[in-house]
mmCIF file of C-alpha atoms in Angstrom:
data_model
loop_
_atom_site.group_PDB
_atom_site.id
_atom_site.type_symbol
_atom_site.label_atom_id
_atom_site.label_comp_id
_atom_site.label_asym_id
_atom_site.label_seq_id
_atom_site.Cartn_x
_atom_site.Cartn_y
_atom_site.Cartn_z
ATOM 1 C CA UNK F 10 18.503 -7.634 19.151
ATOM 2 C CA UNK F 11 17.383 -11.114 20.693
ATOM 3 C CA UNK F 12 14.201 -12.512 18.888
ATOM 4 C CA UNK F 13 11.723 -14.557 20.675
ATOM 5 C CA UNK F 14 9.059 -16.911 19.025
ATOM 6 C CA UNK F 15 6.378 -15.265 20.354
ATOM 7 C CA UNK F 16 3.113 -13.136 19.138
ATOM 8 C CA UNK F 17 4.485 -10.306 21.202
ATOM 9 C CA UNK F 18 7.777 -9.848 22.804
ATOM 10 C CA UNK F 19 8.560 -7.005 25.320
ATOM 11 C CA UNK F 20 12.229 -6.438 25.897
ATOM 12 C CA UNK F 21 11.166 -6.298 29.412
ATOM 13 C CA UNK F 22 38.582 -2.715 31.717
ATOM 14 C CA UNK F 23 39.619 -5.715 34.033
ATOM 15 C CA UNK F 24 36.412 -6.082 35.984
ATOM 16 C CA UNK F 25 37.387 -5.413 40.005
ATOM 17 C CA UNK F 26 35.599 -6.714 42.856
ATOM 18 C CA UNK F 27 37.265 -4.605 46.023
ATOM 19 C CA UNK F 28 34.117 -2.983 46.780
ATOM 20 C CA UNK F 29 31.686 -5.901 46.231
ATOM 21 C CA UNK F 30 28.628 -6.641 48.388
ATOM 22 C CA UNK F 31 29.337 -8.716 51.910
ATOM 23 C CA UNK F 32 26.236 -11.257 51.138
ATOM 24 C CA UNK F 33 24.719 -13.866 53.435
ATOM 25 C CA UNK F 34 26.014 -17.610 53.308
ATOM 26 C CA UNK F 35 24.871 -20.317 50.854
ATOM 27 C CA UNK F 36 22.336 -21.256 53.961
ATOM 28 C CA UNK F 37 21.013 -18.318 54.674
ATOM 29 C CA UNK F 38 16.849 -17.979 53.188
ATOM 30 C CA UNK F 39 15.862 -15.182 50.405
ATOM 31 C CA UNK F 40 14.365 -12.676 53.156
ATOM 32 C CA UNK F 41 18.204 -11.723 54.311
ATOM 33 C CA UNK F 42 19.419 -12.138 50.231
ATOM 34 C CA UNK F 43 17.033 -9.445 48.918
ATOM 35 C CA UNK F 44 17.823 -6.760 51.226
ATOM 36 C CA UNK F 45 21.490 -7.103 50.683
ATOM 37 C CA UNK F 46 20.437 -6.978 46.597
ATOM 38 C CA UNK F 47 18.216 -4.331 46.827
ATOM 39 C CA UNK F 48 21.090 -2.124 48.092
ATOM 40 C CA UNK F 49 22.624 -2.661 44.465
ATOM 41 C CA UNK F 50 19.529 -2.242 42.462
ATOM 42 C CA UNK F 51 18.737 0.766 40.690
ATOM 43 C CA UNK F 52 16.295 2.160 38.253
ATOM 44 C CA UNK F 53 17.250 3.285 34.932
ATOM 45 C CA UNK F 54 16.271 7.007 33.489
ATOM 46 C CA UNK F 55 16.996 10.018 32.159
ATOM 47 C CA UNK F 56 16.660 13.885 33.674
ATOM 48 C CA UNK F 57 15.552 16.902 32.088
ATOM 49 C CA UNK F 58 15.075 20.558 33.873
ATOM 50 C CA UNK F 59 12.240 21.638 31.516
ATOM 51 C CA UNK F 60 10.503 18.257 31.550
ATOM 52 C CA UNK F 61 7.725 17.653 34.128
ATOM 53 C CA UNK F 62 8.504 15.449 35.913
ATOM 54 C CA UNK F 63 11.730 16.157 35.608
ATOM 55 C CA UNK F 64 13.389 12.721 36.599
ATOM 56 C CA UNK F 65 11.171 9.635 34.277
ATOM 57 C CA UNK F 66 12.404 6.286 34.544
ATOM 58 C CA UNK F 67 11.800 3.038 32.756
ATOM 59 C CA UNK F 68 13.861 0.089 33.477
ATOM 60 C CA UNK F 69 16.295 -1.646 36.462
ATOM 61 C CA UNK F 70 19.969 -1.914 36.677
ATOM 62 C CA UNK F 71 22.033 -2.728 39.051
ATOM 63 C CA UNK F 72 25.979 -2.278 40.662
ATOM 64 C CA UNK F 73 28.498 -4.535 39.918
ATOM 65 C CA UNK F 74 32.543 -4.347 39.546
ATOM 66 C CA UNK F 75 33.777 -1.315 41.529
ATOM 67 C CA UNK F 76 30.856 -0.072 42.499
ATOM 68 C CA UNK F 77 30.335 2.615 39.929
ATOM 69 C CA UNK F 78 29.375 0.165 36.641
ATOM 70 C CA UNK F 79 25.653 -0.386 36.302
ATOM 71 C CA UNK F 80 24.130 -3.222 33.843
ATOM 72 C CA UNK F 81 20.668 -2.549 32.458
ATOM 73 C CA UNK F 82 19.698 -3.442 28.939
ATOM 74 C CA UNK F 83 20.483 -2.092 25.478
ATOM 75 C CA UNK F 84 16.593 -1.395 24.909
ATOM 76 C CA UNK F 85 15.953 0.246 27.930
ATOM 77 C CA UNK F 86 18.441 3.573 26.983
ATOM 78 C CA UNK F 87 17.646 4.997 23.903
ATOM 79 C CA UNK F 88 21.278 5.597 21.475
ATOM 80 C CA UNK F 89 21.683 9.157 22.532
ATOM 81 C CA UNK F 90 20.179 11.734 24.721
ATOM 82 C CA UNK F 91 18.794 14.457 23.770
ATOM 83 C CA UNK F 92 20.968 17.273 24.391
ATOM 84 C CA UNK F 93 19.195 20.178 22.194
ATOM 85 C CA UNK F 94 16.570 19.567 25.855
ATOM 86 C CA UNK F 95 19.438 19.283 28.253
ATOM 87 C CA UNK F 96 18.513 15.403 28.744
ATOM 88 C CA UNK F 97 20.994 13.317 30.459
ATOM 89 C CA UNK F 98 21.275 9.445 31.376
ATOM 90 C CA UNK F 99 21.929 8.032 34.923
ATOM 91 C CA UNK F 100 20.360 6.084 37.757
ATOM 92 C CA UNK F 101 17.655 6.959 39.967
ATOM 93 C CA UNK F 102 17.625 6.179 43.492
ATOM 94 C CA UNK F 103 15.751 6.666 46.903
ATOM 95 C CA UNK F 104 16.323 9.584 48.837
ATOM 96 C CA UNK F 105 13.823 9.327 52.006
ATOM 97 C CA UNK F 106 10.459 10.015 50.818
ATOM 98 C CA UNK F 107 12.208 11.313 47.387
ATOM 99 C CA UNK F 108 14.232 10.470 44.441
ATOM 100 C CA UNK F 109 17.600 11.139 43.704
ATOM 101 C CA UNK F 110 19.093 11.576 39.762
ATOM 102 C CA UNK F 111 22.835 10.099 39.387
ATOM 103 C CA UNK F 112 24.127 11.114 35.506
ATOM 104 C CA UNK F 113 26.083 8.413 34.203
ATOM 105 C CA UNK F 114 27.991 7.504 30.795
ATOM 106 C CA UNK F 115 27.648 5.189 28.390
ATOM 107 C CA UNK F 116 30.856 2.589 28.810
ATOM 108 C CA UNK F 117 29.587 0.549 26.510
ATOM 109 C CA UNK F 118 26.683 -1.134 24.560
ATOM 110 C CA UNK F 119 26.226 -5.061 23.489
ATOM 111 C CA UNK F 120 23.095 -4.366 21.010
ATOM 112 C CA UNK F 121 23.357 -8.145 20.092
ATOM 113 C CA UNK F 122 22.615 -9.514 23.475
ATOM 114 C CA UNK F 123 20.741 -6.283 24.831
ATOM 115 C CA UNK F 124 23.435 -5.285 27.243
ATOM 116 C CA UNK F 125 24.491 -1.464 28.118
ATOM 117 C CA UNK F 126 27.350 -0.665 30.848
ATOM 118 C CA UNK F 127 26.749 2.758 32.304
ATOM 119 C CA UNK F 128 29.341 4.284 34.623
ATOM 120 C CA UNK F 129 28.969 6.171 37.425
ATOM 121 C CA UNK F 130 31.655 8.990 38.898
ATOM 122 C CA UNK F 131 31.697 10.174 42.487
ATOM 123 C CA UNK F 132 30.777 7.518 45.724
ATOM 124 C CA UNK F 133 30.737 3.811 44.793
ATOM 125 C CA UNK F 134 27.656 2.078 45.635
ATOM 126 C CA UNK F 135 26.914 -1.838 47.044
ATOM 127 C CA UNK F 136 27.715 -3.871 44.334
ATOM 128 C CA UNK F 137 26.957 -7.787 43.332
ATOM 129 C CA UNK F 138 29.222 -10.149 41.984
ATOM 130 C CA UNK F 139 29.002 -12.369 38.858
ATOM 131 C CA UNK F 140 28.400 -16.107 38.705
ATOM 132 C CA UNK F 141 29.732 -17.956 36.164
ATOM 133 C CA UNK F 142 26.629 -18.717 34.131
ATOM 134 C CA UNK F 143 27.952 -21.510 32.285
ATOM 135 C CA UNK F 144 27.624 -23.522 36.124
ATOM 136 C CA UNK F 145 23.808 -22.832 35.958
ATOM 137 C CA UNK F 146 21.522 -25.797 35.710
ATOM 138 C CA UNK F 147 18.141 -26.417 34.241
ATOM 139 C CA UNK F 148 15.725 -26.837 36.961
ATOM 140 C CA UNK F 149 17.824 -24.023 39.606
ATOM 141 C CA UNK F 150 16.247 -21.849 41.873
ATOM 142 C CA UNK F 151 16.450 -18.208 40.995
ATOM 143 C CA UNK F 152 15.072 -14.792 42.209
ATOM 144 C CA UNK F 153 15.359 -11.265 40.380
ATOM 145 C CA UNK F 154 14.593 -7.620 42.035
ATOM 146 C CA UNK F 155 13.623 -4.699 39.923
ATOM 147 C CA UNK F 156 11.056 -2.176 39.562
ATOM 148 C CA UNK F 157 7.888 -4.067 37.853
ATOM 149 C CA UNK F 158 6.031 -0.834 35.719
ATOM 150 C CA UNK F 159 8.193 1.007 36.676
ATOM 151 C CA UNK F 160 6.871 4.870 37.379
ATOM 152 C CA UNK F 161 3.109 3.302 37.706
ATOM 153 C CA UNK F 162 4.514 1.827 41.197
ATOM 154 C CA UNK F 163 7.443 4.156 42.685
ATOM 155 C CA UNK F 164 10.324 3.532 43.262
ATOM 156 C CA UNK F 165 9.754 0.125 45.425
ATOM 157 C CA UNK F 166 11.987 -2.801 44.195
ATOM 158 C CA UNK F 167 10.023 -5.705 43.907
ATOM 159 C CA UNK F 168 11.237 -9.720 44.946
ATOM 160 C CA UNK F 169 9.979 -12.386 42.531
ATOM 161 C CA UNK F 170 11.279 -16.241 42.529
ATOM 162 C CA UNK F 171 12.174 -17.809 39.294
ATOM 163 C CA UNK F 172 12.947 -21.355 37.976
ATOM 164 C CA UNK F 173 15.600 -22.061 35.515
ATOM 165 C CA UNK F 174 13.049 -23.884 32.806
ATOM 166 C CA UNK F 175 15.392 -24.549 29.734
ATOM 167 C CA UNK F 176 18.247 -22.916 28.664
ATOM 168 C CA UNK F 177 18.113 -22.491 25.090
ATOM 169 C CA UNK F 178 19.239 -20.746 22.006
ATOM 170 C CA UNK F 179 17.343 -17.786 21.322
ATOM 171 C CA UNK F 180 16.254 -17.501 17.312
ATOM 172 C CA UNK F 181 12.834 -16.558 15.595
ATOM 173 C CA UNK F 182 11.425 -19.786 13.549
ATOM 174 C CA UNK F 183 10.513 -18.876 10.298
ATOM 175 C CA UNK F 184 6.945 -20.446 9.729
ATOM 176 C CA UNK F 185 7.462 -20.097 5.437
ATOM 177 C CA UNK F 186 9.869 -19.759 3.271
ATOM 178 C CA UNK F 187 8.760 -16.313 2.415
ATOM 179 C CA UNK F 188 10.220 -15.152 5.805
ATOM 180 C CA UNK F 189 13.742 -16.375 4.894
ATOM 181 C CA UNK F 190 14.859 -13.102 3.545
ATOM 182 C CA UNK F 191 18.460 -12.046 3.792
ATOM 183 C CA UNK F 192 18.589 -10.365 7.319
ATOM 184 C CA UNK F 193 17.067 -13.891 8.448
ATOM 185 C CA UNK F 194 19.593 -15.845 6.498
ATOM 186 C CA UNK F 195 22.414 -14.211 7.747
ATOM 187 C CA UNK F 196 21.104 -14.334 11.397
ATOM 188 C CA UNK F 197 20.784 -18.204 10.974
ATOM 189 C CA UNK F 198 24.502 -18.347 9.924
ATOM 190 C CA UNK F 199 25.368 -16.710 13.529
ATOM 191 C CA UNK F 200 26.528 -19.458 16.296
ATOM 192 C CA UNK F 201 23.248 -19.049 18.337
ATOM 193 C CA UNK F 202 23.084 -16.740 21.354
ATOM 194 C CA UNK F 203 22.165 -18.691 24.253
ATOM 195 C CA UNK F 204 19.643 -17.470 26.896
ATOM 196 C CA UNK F 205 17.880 -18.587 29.885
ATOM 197 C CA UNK F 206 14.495 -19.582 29.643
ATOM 198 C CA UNK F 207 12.556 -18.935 32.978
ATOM 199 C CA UNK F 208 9.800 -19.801 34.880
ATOM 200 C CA UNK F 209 8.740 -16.543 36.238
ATOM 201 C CA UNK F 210 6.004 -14.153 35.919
ATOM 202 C CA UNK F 211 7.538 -10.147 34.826
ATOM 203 C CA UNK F 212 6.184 -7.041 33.886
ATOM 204 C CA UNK F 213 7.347 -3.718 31.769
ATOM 205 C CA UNK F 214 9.665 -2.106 34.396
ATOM 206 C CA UNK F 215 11.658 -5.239 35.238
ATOM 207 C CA UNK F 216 13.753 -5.440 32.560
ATOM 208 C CA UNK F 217 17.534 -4.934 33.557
ATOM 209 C CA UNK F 218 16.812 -6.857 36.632
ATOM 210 C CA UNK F 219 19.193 -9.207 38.017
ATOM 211 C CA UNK F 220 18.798 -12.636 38.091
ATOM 212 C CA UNK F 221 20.575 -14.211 41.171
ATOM 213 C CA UNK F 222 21.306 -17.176 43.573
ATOM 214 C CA UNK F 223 18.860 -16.590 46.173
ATOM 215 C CA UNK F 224 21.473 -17.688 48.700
ATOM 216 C CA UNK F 225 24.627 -16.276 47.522
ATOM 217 C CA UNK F 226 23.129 -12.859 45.606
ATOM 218 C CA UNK F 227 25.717 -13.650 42.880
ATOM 219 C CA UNK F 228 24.273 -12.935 39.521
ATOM 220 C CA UNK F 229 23.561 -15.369 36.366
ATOM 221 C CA UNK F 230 22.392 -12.968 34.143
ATOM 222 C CA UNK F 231 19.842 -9.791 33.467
ATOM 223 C CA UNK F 232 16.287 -10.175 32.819
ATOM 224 C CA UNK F 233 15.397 -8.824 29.466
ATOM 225 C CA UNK F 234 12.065 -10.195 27.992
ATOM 226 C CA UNK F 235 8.773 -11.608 28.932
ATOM 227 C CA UNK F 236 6.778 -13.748 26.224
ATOM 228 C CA UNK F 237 3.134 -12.013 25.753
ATOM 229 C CA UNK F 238 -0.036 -13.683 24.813
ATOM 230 C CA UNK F 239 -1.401 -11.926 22.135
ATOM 231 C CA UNK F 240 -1.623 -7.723 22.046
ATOM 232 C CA UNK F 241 1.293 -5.671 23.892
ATOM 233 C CA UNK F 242 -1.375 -5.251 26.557
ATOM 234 C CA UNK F 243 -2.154 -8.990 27.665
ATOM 235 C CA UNK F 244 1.801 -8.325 29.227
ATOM 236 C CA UNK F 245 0.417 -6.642 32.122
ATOM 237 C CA UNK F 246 -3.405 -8.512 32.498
ATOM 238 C CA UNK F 247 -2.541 -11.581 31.516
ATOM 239 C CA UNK F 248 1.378 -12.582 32.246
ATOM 240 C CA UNK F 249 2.404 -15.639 30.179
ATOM 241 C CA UNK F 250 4.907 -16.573 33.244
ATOM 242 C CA UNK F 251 7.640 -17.310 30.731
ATOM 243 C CA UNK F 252 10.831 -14.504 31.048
ATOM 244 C CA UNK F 253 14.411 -14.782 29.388
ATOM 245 C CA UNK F 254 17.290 -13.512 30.673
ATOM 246 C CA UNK F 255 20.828 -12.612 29.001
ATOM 247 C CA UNK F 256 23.828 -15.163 30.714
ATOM 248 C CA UNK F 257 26.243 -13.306 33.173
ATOM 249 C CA UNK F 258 28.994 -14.341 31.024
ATOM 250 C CA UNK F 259 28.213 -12.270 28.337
ATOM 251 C CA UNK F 260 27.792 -9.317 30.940
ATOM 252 C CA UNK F 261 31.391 -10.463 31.918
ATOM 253 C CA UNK F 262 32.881 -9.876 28.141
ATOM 254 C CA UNK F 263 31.087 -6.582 27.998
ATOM 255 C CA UNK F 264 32.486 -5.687 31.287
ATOM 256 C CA UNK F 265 35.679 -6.450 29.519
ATOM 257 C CA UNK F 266 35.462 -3.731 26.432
ATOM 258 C CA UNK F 267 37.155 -0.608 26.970
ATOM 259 C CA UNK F 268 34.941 2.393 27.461
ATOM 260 C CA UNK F 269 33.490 3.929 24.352
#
């Protein structure tokens, strides 16, 4: 899993493209962008019969490829549902004044840069396409759309605007030497997994968003933490403003690995 030096951290096949998302042009403002997204954004959850409520959910996702692969983060499914209660994994989406459960299966999971491909069966939905994050500059204007607290606020995706602060590799300092033990050793030997650094404020709920051009909708990666000031609570009184997100190329490679 992706450390962050923080006091707190809350994780907040050939890939095809036939069915992608028709989005707006390069000129055209965030209002008409977001409500092409927000056709491809879904929330992330489970469903069980004997549970009440039945259908819980906990992070965003959203469509990409052929309309039936859905990106969320590793953190945000748990490794295996719980079939002794009949649990099962999917995608929950609007239905009217409702919400609709979509099961889904695991395709495949990138622990170290907190990625999980789900994959849908049946009707494809809207999906976005990737940007090649390696393009993306320090300083860019971003946007991501997910479901901030998730249950707490319904099933309403939510708009916020981001800035591309630093892009930066993501490690844990150690402050003494009596930190260094092996695990840390061995993570230091790793080539450094490279994140973006963002000005934006997130919440609990938003993780799995997607972090897009606010012009083209093409995504440059998935939001996956937000740095907290002090307890676990401060995340939702007192936002730091200072996200991460996971680079779309590494989305790309896991796209890439043949279903599990």
């Amino acid at each position: 899993m992706i450390q962050i030096p923080s006091v707190f951290s809350v994780r907040c096949g050939a890939i095809v493209f036939a069915t992608s998302l028709a989005l707006p042009s390069a000129a055209a403002d965030l209002r008409e962008t977001v409500a092409a997204v927000k056709r491809s954004v879904v929330a992330i959850g489970s469903y069980q019969p004997t549970r009440s409520p039945a259908i819980v959910y906990s992070g965003t996702g959203w469509v990409t490829g052929d309309g039936l692969s859905v990106i969320t983060n590793a953190h945000v499914v748990p490794e295996a549902p719980d079939l002794a209660r009949q649990e099962s994994w999917g995608v929950v989406v609007a239905d009217g004044d409702n919400v609709r459960f979509r099961p889904a299966t695991l395709a495949g999971r990138d622990t170290e840069h907190d990625l999980l491909h789900l994959r849908l069966a049946g009707t494809p939905l809207p999906a976005l396409k990737l940007a090649d994050s390696d393009t993306a500059a320090e300083g860019q204007d971003l946007a991501f759309t997910g479901f901030p607290l998730g249950m707490v606020l319904g099933l309403h995706p939510a708009t916020h605007r981001a800035v591309l602060a630093a892009i930066t590799p993501m490690t844990s300092p150690a402050v003494t030497s009596r930190q260094l033990d092996a695990r840390a050793i061995k993570e230091l030997r790793r080539p450094p997994v490279v994140v973006f650094q963002l000005d934006a404020i997130a919440y609990p709920g938003n993780s799995g968003s997607p972090l897009y051009d606010p012009a083209s909708g093409e995504v440059f990666g998935v939001l996956n933490m937000v740095y907290v000031k002090g307890r676990k609570e401060n995340a939702i009184s007192a936002p730091s403003g200072i996200g991460y997100a996971v680079p779309s190329n590494y989305i790309r490679d896991l796209l890439r690995q043949k279903p599990q």
